[in-house]
């Protein structure tokens, strides 16, 4: 009934914004159901003394006990410290490695497409598979890494990677870097390709050497991309669970227990869901603040 | 400031040769324009001069120094790019001082020279801005400023005006000309626009398919083109070409016998510029029926068909559509009213004719 009195012609200019809302609705509902609602539930839970949360039970009385316990708990501060260490180490390593590989495969050479594929590959490997591979590489008895270190003469007896706190942290960090740098690579490569060739020509005529071209043209031009990418990598480390959980389970001696591992453990091992929700809420606040700070540092240049 | 010698430079990409034995001597302080249709190799030549591309063969000397194997930064030249290549993350002042900074010039010296260049180009008030806050013309000035603060041996300019609108282009053309007068630095300027070439150059180099067609000052280029390509490339609207037969120094043109140079015999191509056709009687007079009249106010372009015996070269090989549109152009100043389809008396002086060999295109004099 096109043009009929009661037909709803969403293509009419005066109704075009309706069409927009109609098309948005499914996504909004989905996000509301799987992100916004659980978020409010967990904020609510964090203010209650709840063991196992059940939606069919009445609310418990409001309490700040979870937060009081949290901020006075050494476990919480340890988890914060581990998370911070992991973020500093993994983010900086991912940035350096990602940028370096991007610069490498941005050059023209034979087999460039294959090289680009190889650089991006760790990103395509499913996280759990990658973790299992690394668990074997760092196995104390049969692992590749001990064999390589022994053969090269770095060590004279095998390292027990998962019982030494520092070694376990190193294993977790290495795995995360391997899994995380290709993302920086891919983003940087896209950024590199959008830098006009003329900038480099002009710089060469001006007498800038390769290092100066990197310092004064490539890096500043990439800053917006690197800024956003750093935030995304950071958030990924904040929320990543499977790598640490499968490799070390947060141990030994909580040396690799990040905030997300702690949240999981409190909720599903000790069944203190109110307390776990409080950890989750604090993590969320830290994430938002950290992302804001990082984004502000990236100058908007273009 | 320096003289530049380009000696038999060749450039090929695999089997494709884009420059064939390109030789050119440029005097100290000269303004030379390389001009030609796109893909003729003019930009490649400029990049080879700058050192951004390597020549396959040949040598380049700047100020007597062989720079063929030197890096761009060691050649002491400055280049202005079509898209200006201003760094978006640096201020205008930092952009202009970039080359000096790379060479380790002290900061106060950089500031002094940038200030001086900014004053010459009238961009002093823009020094703290970023390129994105500037208009096209201002960016163009800053790009020129970046070149002049270096005080180089030569300026290389790669179509620097093609991103500006028509009015600004005319303005900047004059400014670049004035800047050259003032600084006297050897300048090599690449463009596809013959008007830029004619108005700015001391000497023009016309290039086609990687080969120099003619090297001459603008006047000679216009009055005595070396071949049909040059004749057709220079001048706007372009030269009219007609066919004729020459016998014993005489050819029939518009039904009249006109003298041709003694070297011409048999089939010839005759060139006649639109501005050399006049309204009214003259040495060679004919009647034309305009099929299109364009009035530009001060002048009129009259389009009309060539006589049967003098069809333009290639006439029969064109498509039916093309042949119908085949037109000669006369550019008339101060003619009376002219209407489409009504006969009009036109004339020209046979001394103004250009005669070309139809096979090689070379001019016959």
Short mmCIF file of N, CA and C in Angstrom, two decimals, chain B residues 74-220:
data_model
loop_
_atom_site.label_atom_id
_atom_site.label_comp_id
_atom_site.label_asym_id
_atom_site.label_seq_id
_atom_site.Cartn_x
_atom_site.Cartn_y
_atom_site.Cartn_z
N UNK B 74 72.59 15.57 -0.10
CA UNK B 74 73.95 16.06 -0.32
C UNK B 74 74.09 16.87 -1.60
N UNK B 75 72.98 17.08 -2.31
CA UNK B 75 73.08 17.75 -3.60
C UNK B 75 72.90 19.26 -3.49
N UNK B 76 72.51 19.71 -2.29
CA UNK B 76 72.29 21.13 -2.07
C UNK B 76 71.26 21.71 -3.03
N UNK B 77 70.13 21.04 -3.13
CA UNK B 77 69.02 21.55 -3.90
C UNK B 77 67.79 21.56 -3.00
N UNK B 78 66.79 22.34 -3.35
CA UNK B 78 65.53 22.32 -2.60
C UNK B 78 64.41 22.03 -3.58
N UNK B 79 63.40 21.34 -3.08
CA UNK B 79 62.34 20.93 -3.99
C UNK B 79 60.98 21.38 -3.45
N UNK B 80 60.12 21.79 -4.35
CA UNK B 80 58.74 22.14 -3.99
C UNK B 80 57.83 21.12 -4.66
N UNK B 81 56.96 20.50 -3.85
CA UNK B 81 56.15 19.40 -4.36
C UNK B 81 54.74 19.86 -4.72
N UNK B 82 54.13 19.07 -5.60
CA UNK B 82 52.77 19.38 -6.04
C UNK B 82 51.79 19.48 -4.87
N UNK B 83 51.90 18.53 -3.92
CA UNK B 83 51.00 18.56 -2.76
C UNK B 83 51.65 19.24 -1.57
N UNK B 84 52.69 20.00 -1.83
CA UNK B 84 53.42 20.81 -0.84
C UNK B 84 54.23 19.98 0.14
N UNK B 85 53.74 18.77 0.50
CA UNK B 85 54.46 17.90 1.43
C UNK B 85 54.84 18.62 2.71
N UNK B 86 53.94 19.44 3.24
CA UNK B 86 54.17 20.07 4.54
C UNK B 86 53.80 19.06 5.61
N UNK B 87 54.63 18.98 6.66
CA UNK B 87 54.36 18.00 7.71
C UNK B 87 53.23 18.50 8.60
N UNK B 88 52.14 17.74 8.71
CA UNK B 88 50.96 18.24 9.42
C UNK B 88 51.18 18.41 10.92
N UNK B 89 52.16 17.69 11.47
CA UNK B 89 52.34 17.74 12.93
C UNK B 89 53.30 18.85 13.36
N UNK B 90 53.87 19.57 12.38
CA UNK B 90 54.80 20.65 12.73
C UNK B 90 54.19 22.00 12.40
N UNK B 91 54.63 23.02 13.13
CA UNK B 91 54.16 24.37 12.82
C UNK B 91 54.80 24.83 11.51
N UNK B 92 54.28 25.94 11.00
CA UNK B 92 54.84 26.51 9.78
C UNK B 92 56.32 26.79 9.96
N UNK B 93 56.67 27.39 11.11
CA UNK B 93 58.08 27.72 11.35
C UNK B 93 58.94 26.45 11.37
N UNK B 94 58.46 25.39 12.02
CA UNK B 94 59.25 24.15 12.07
C UNK B 94 59.34 23.50 10.71
N UNK B 95 58.24 23.60 9.94
CA UNK B 95 58.28 23.07 8.58
C UNK B 95 59.36 23.77 7.77
N UNK B 96 59.38 25.10 7.87
CA UNK B 96 60.34 25.86 7.07
C UNK B 96 61.77 25.61 7.53
N UNK B 97 61.95 25.39 8.84
CA UNK B 97 63.29 25.20 9.36
C UNK B 97 63.76 23.76 9.35
N UNK B 98 62.91 22.84 8.87
CA UNK B 98 63.21 21.41 8.97
C UNK B 98 64.55 21.03 8.34
N UNK B 99 64.76 21.52 7.12
CA UNK B 99 66.00 21.19 6.40
C UNK B 99 67.23 21.68 7.14
N UNK B 100 67.14 22.89 7.71
CA UNK B 100 68.28 23.44 8.44
C UNK B 100 68.53 22.64 9.71
N UNK B 101 67.43 22.24 10.39
CA UNK B 101 67.56 21.47 11.60
C UNK B 101 68.25 20.13 11.32
N UNK B 102 67.87 19.49 10.21
CA UNK B 102 68.46 18.21 9.83
C UNK B 102 69.96 18.37 9.59
N UNK B 103 70.37 19.56 9.20
CA UNK B 103 71.79 19.80 8.93
C UNK B 103 72.53 20.31 10.14
N UNK B 104 71.82 20.38 11.29
CA UNK B 104 72.48 20.78 12.52
C UNK B 104 72.77 22.26 12.62
N UNK B 105 71.99 23.09 11.91
CA UNK B 105 72.17 24.53 12.02
C UNK B 105 71.73 24.99 13.41
N UNK B 106 72.46 25.93 14.05
CA UNK B 106 72.06 26.41 15.38
C UNK B 106 70.67 27.03 15.36
N UNK B 107 69.96 26.90 16.48
CA UNK B 107 68.55 27.31 16.55
C UNK B 107 68.37 28.79 16.22
N UNK B 108 69.28 29.67 16.71
CA UNK B 108 69.07 31.09 16.46
C UNK B 108 69.27 31.42 14.98
N UNK B 109 70.18 30.70 14.35
CA UNK B 109 70.41 30.88 12.90
C UNK B 109 69.15 30.44 12.13
N UNK B 110 68.56 29.28 12.54
CA UNK B 110 67.35 28.81 11.90
C UNK B 110 66.25 29.86 12.03
N UNK B 111 66.07 30.35 13.27
CA UNK B 111 65.02 31.33 13.52
C UNK B 111 65.21 32.57 12.65
N UNK B 112 66.45 33.01 12.52
CA UNK B 112 66.73 34.20 11.73
C UNK B 112 66.37 33.98 10.26
N UNK B 113 66.81 32.83 9.71
CA UNK B 113 66.57 32.57 8.29
C UNK B 113 65.10 32.31 8.00
N UNK B 114 64.43 31.59 8.93
CA UNK B 114 62.99 31.36 8.74
C UNK B 114 62.25 32.69 8.76
N UNK B 115 62.65 33.56 9.70
CA UNK B 115 62.01 34.87 9.79
C UNK B 115 62.18 35.67 8.51
N UNK B 116 63.39 35.60 7.97
CA UNK B 116 63.68 36.35 6.74
C UNK B 116 62.84 35.81 5.57
N UNK B 117 62.81 34.47 5.44
CA UNK B 117 62.03 33.87 4.35
C UNK B 117 60.55 34.19 4.52
N UNK B 118 60.08 34.15 5.78
CA UNK B 118 58.67 34.44 6.04
C UNK B 118 58.34 35.88 5.64
N UNK B 119 59.30 36.78 5.87
CA UNK B 119 59.07 38.17 5.51
C UNK B 119 58.99 38.31 3.98
N UNK B 120 59.92 37.65 3.28
CA UNK B 120 59.91 37.72 1.81
C UNK B 120 58.58 37.21 1.26
N UNK B 121 58.05 36.12 1.86
CA UNK B 121 56.85 35.49 1.32
C UNK B 121 55.58 35.98 2.00
N UNK B 122 55.72 36.91 2.94
CA UNK B 122 54.57 37.48 3.61
C UNK B 122 53.75 36.42 4.36
N UNK B 123 54.44 35.55 5.10
CA UNK B 123 53.74 34.55 5.92
C UNK B 123 54.14 34.68 7.38
N UNK B 124 54.71 35.84 7.77
CA UNK B 124 55.18 36.01 9.14
C UNK B 124 54.10 35.75 10.18
N UNK B 125 52.88 36.17 9.87
CA UNK B 125 51.79 36.02 10.84
C UNK B 125 51.31 34.57 10.94
N UNK B 126 51.82 33.68 10.11
CA UNK B 126 51.34 32.29 10.11
C UNK B 126 52.32 31.33 10.78
N UNK B 127 53.46 31.85 11.22
CA UNK B 127 54.56 30.96 11.62
C UNK B 127 54.18 29.95 12.71
N UNK B 128 53.26 30.31 13.60
CA UNK B 128 52.93 29.39 14.70
C UNK B 128 51.76 28.46 14.36
N UNK B 129 51.20 28.61 13.16
CA UNK B 129 50.06 27.76 12.81
C UNK B 129 50.52 26.41 12.27
N UNK B 130 49.53 25.52 12.14
CA UNK B 130 49.79 24.22 11.50
C UNK B 130 49.32 24.29 10.06
N UNK B 131 49.90 23.45 9.21
CA UNK B 131 49.51 23.49 7.79
C UNK B 131 48.02 23.38 7.56
N UNK B 132 47.31 22.56 8.37
CA UNK B 132 45.89 22.36 8.08
C UNK B 132 45.08 23.63 8.33
N UNK B 133 45.66 24.60 9.05
CA UNK B 133 44.94 25.85 9.31
C UNK B 133 45.17 26.88 8.21
N UNK B 134 45.91 26.49 7.16
CA UNK B 134 46.24 27.45 6.11
C UNK B 134 45.40 27.20 4.86
N UNK B 135 45.23 28.26 4.07
CA UNK B 135 44.57 28.10 2.77
C UNK B 135 45.57 27.55 1.76
N UNK B 136 45.06 27.15 0.61
CA UNK B 136 45.92 26.57 -0.42
C UNK B 136 47.07 27.49 -0.79
N UNK B 137 46.76 28.77 -0.98
CA UNK B 137 47.80 29.72 -1.38
C UNK B 137 48.84 29.91 -0.30
N UNK B 138 48.38 29.91 0.97
CA UNK B 138 49.33 30.06 2.08
C UNK B 138 50.24 28.84 2.19
N UNK B 139 49.64 27.66 1.99
CA UNK B 139 50.47 26.44 2.02
C UNK B 139 51.53 26.49 0.94
N UNK B 140 51.11 26.97 -0.23
CA UNK B 140 52.03 27.09 -1.34
C UNK B 140 53.20 28.00 -0.97
N UNK B 141 52.89 29.12 -0.31
CA UNK B 141 53.93 30.06 0.09
C UNK B 141 54.87 29.42 1.10
N UNK B 142 54.29 28.67 2.06
CA UNK B 142 55.13 28.03 3.07
C UNK B 142 56.06 27.01 2.41
N UNK B 143 55.50 26.27 1.43
CA UNK B 143 56.33 25.29 0.72
C UNK B 143 57.49 25.99 0.01
N UNK B 144 57.22 27.13 -0.57
CA UNK B 144 58.29 27.91 -1.20
C UNK B 144 59.29 28.39 -0.14
N UNK B 145 58.73 28.78 1.01
CA UNK B 145 59.58 29.26 2.10
C UNK B 145 60.53 28.17 2.58
N UNK B 146 60.01 26.95 2.66
CA UNK B 146 60.86 25.85 3.09
C UNK B 146 62.03 25.66 2.12
N UNK B 147 61.75 25.94 0.83
CA UNK B 147 62.83 25.82 -0.15
C UNK B 147 63.84 26.96 0.00
N UNK B 148 63.35 28.19 0.20
CA UNK B 148 64.32 29.29 0.16
C UNK B 148 65.14 29.44 1.44
N UNK B 149 64.63 28.98 2.61
CA UNK B 149 65.47 29.11 3.81
C UNK B 149 66.75 28.31 3.69
N UNK B 150 66.72 27.29 2.87
CA UNK B 150 67.93 26.46 2.73
C UNK B 150 69.02 27.17 1.96
N UNK B 151 68.66 28.22 1.24
CA UNK B 151 69.60 28.92 0.35
C UNK B 151 70.37 27.93 -0.52
N UNK B 152 69.62 27.15 -1.31
CA UNK B 152 70.26 26.06 -2.05
C UNK B 152 70.87 26.54 -3.37
N UNK B 153 71.55 25.62 -4.03
CA UNK B 153 72.14 25.91 -5.35
C UNK B 153 71.05 26.03 -6.40
N UNK B 154 69.96 25.29 -6.22
CA UNK B 154 68.91 25.31 -7.24
C UNK B 154 67.57 24.94 -6.62
N UNK B 155 66.50 25.46 -7.21
CA UNK B 155 65.14 25.05 -6.83
C UNK B 155 64.61 24.09 -7.87
N UNK B 156 64.00 23.03 -7.39
CA UNK B 156 63.29 22.12 -8.30
C UNK B 156 61.82 22.21 -7.93
N UNK B 157 60.97 22.50 -8.91
CA UNK B 157 59.55 22.64 -8.60
C UNK B 157 58.74 21.68 -9.46
N UNK B 158 57.97 20.84 -8.77
CA UNK B 158 57.20 19.81 -9.47
C UNK B 158 55.72 20.20 -9.50
N UNK B 159 55.28 20.79 -10.57
CA UNK B 159 53.89 21.23 -10.73
C UNK B 159 53.36 21.93 -9.49
N UNK B 160 54.04 22.95 -9.00
CA UNK B 160 53.65 23.50 -7.69
C UNK B 160 52.31 24.22 -7.69
N UNK B 161 51.80 24.60 -8.85
CA UNK B 161 50.57 25.39 -8.87
C UNK B 161 49.33 24.58 -9.22
N UNK B 162 49.49 23.28 -9.50
CA UNK B 162 48.35 22.57 -10.06
C UNK B 162 47.25 22.30 -9.05
N UNK B 163 47.52 22.48 -7.73
CA UNK B 163 46.45 22.28 -6.76
C UNK B 163 45.72 23.57 -6.39
N UNK B 164 46.04 24.66 -7.07
CA UNK B 164 45.40 25.93 -6.74
C UNK B 164 44.29 26.22 -7.73
N UNK B 165 43.33 27.06 -7.31
CA UNK B 165 42.28 27.41 -8.26
C UNK B 165 42.83 28.42 -9.27
N UNK B 166 42.09 28.61 -10.37
CA UNK B 166 42.62 29.32 -11.53
C UNK B 166 43.13 30.72 -11.17
N UNK B 167 42.39 31.42 -10.35
CA UNK B 167 42.75 32.80 -10.05
C UNK B 167 44.05 32.86 -9.23
N UNK B 168 44.10 31.97 -8.22
CA UNK B 168 45.28 31.93 -7.36
C UNK B 168 46.51 31.49 -8.15
N UNK B 169 46.27 30.61 -9.12
CA UNK B 169 47.38 30.10 -9.92
C UNK B 169 48.05 31.25 -10.68
N UNK B 170 47.23 32.11 -11.26
CA UNK B 170 47.76 33.26 -12.00
C UNK B 170 48.56 34.14 -11.05
N UNK B 171 48.02 34.33 -9.84
CA UNK B 171 48.68 35.17 -8.85
C UNK B 171 50.02 34.58 -8.42
N UNK B 172 50.01 33.28 -8.08
CA UNK B 172 51.24 32.64 -7.60
C UNK B 172 52.29 32.53 -8.70
N UNK B 173 51.80 32.41 -9.94
CA UNK B 173 52.71 32.36 -11.09
C UNK B 173 53.56 33.63 -11.09
N UNK B 174 52.88 34.75 -10.95
CA UNK B 174 53.59 36.02 -10.93
C UNK B 174 54.52 36.09 -9.72
N UNK B 175 54.05 35.56 -8.57
CA UNK B 175 54.89 35.63 -7.36
C UNK B 175 56.16 34.80 -7.48
N UNK B 176 56.01 33.61 -8.07
CA UNK B 176 57.20 32.77 -8.24
C UNK B 176 58.17 33.45 -9.19
N UNK B 177 57.60 34.07 -10.25
CA UNK B 177 58.45 34.81 -11.18
C UNK B 177 59.20 35.93 -10.47
N UNK B 178 58.48 36.67 -9.62
CA UNK B 178 59.11 37.79 -8.90
C UNK B 178 60.18 37.27 -7.93
N UNK B 179 59.87 36.15 -7.29
CA UNK B 179 60.82 35.55 -6.34
C UNK B 179 62.12 35.15 -7.07
N UNK B 180 61.95 34.61 -8.26
CA UNK B 180 63.12 34.22 -9.03
C UNK B 180 63.95 35.44 -9.42
N UNK B 181 63.26 36.50 -9.81
CA UNK B 181 63.96 37.75 -10.14
C UNK B 181 64.77 38.23 -8.95
N UNK B 182 64.16 38.14 -7.78
CA UNK B 182 64.76 38.70 -6.58
C UNK B 182 65.93 37.87 -6.08
N UNK B 183 65.77 36.54 -6.08
CA UNK B 183 66.81 35.68 -5.51
C UNK B 183 67.82 35.23 -6.55
N UNK B 184 67.38 35.15 -7.80
CA UNK B 184 68.29 34.76 -8.88
C UNK B 184 68.81 33.35 -8.78
N UNK B 185 68.05 32.47 -8.12
CA UNK B 185 68.51 31.08 -7.97
C UNK B 185 68.07 30.26 -9.19
N UNK B 186 68.96 29.44 -9.67
CA UNK B 186 68.65 28.55 -10.78
C UNK B 186 67.40 27.75 -10.44
N UNK B 187 66.42 27.74 -11.34
CA UNK B 187 65.16 27.07 -11.05
C UNK B 187 64.77 26.15 -12.19
N UNK B 188 64.41 24.94 -11.84
CA UNK B 188 63.89 24.01 -12.84
C UNK B 188 62.46 23.68 -12.43
N UNK B 189 61.55 23.93 -13.34
CA UNK B 189 60.13 23.94 -13.02
C UNK B 189 59.45 22.97 -13.97
N UNK B 190 58.69 22.04 -13.42
CA UNK B 190 58.00 21.06 -14.25
C UNK B 190 56.51 21.39 -14.27
N UNK B 191 55.91 21.35 -15.44
CA UNK B 191 54.47 21.59 -15.54
C UNK B 191 53.93 20.93 -16.80
N UNK B 192 52.61 20.71 -16.82
CA UNK B 192 52.01 20.24 -18.07
C UNK B 192 51.27 21.39 -18.75
N UNK B 193 51.33 22.57 -18.09
CA UNK B 193 50.54 23.69 -18.55
C UNK B 193 51.41 24.62 -19.39
N UNK B 194 51.13 24.70 -20.68
CA UNK B 194 51.99 25.48 -21.56
C UNK B 194 51.93 26.97 -21.25
N UNK B 195 50.82 27.41 -20.64
CA UNK B 195 50.73 28.84 -20.30
C UNK B 195 51.71 29.18 -19.18
N UNK B 196 51.79 28.29 -18.17
CA UNK B 196 52.80 28.48 -17.12
C UNK B 196 54.19 28.52 -17.73
N UNK B 197 54.44 27.60 -18.65
CA UNK B 197 55.76 27.54 -19.29
C UNK B 197 56.04 28.85 -20.02
N UNK B 198 55.09 29.31 -20.82
CA UNK B 198 55.31 30.50 -21.63
C UNK B 198 55.52 31.74 -20.76
N UNK B 199 54.76 31.84 -19.66
CA UNK B 199 54.82 33.07 -18.87
C UNK B 199 56.02 33.12 -17.93
N UNK B 200 56.53 31.97 -17.48
CA UNK B 200 57.55 32.01 -16.44
C UNK B 200 58.97 31.75 -16.94
N UNK B 201 59.11 31.03 -18.04
CA UNK B 201 60.42 30.48 -18.37
C UNK B 201 61.36 31.50 -19.02
N UNK B 202 62.66 31.36 -18.72
CA UNK B 202 63.68 31.92 -19.58
C UNK B 202 63.80 31.03 -20.81
N UNK B 203 63.82 29.74 -20.53
CA UNK B 203 63.86 28.76 -21.62
C UNK B 203 62.88 27.64 -21.33
N UNK B 204 62.24 27.14 -22.39
CA UNK B 204 61.30 26.04 -22.26
C UNK B 204 61.93 24.80 -22.89
N UNK B 205 61.71 23.68 -22.22
CA UNK B 205 62.13 22.40 -22.80
C UNK B 205 60.85 21.60 -23.01
N UNK B 206 60.52 21.31 -24.25
CA UNK B 206 59.32 20.52 -24.51
C UNK B 206 59.71 19.06 -24.68
N UNK B 207 59.02 18.20 -23.92
CA UNK B 207 59.37 16.79 -23.88
C UNK B 207 58.16 15.97 -24.32
N UNK B 208 58.43 14.94 -25.10
CA UNK B 208 57.37 14.01 -25.47
C UNK B 208 57.98 12.62 -25.50
N UNK B 209 57.33 11.67 -24.88
CA UNK B 209 57.80 10.28 -24.85
C UNK B 209 59.27 10.17 -24.44
N UNK B 210 59.69 10.94 -23.45
CA UNK B 210 61.05 10.84 -22.94
C UNK B 210 62.11 11.48 -23.81
N UNK B 211 61.69 12.19 -24.85
CA UNK B 211 62.67 12.83 -25.72
C UNK B 211 62.43 14.33 -25.79
N UNK B 212 63.51 15.09 -25.81
CA UNK B 212 63.38 16.54 -25.94
C UNK B 212 62.96 16.86 -27.37
N UNK B 213 61.88 17.62 -27.50
CA UNK B 213 61.41 18.02 -28.83
C UNK B 213 62.07 19.32 -29.26
N UNK B 214 62.18 20.25 -28.32
CA UNK B 214 62.79 21.54 -28.63
C UNK B 214 63.18 22.24 -27.35
N UNK B 215 64.30 22.96 -27.39
CA UNK B 215 64.72 23.80 -26.27
C UNK B 215 64.81 25.21 -26.81
N UNK B 216 64.03 26.12 -26.28
CA UNK B 216 64.06 27.49 -26.80
C UNK B 216 63.41 28.43 -25.82
N UNK B 217 63.63 29.75 -26.04
CA UNK B 217 62.93 30.73 -25.23
C UNK B 217 61.48 30.78 -25.71
N UNK B 218 60.57 31.31 -24.88
CA UNK B 218 59.14 31.23 -25.22
C UNK B 218 58.80 31.81 -26.60
N UNK B 219 59.43 32.92 -26.93
CA UNK B 219 59.12 33.56 -28.21
C UNK B 219 59.47 32.65 -29.39
N UNK B 220 60.69 32.13 -29.36
CA UNK B 220 61.12 31.24 -30.44
C UNK B 220 60.23 30.01 -30.52
#
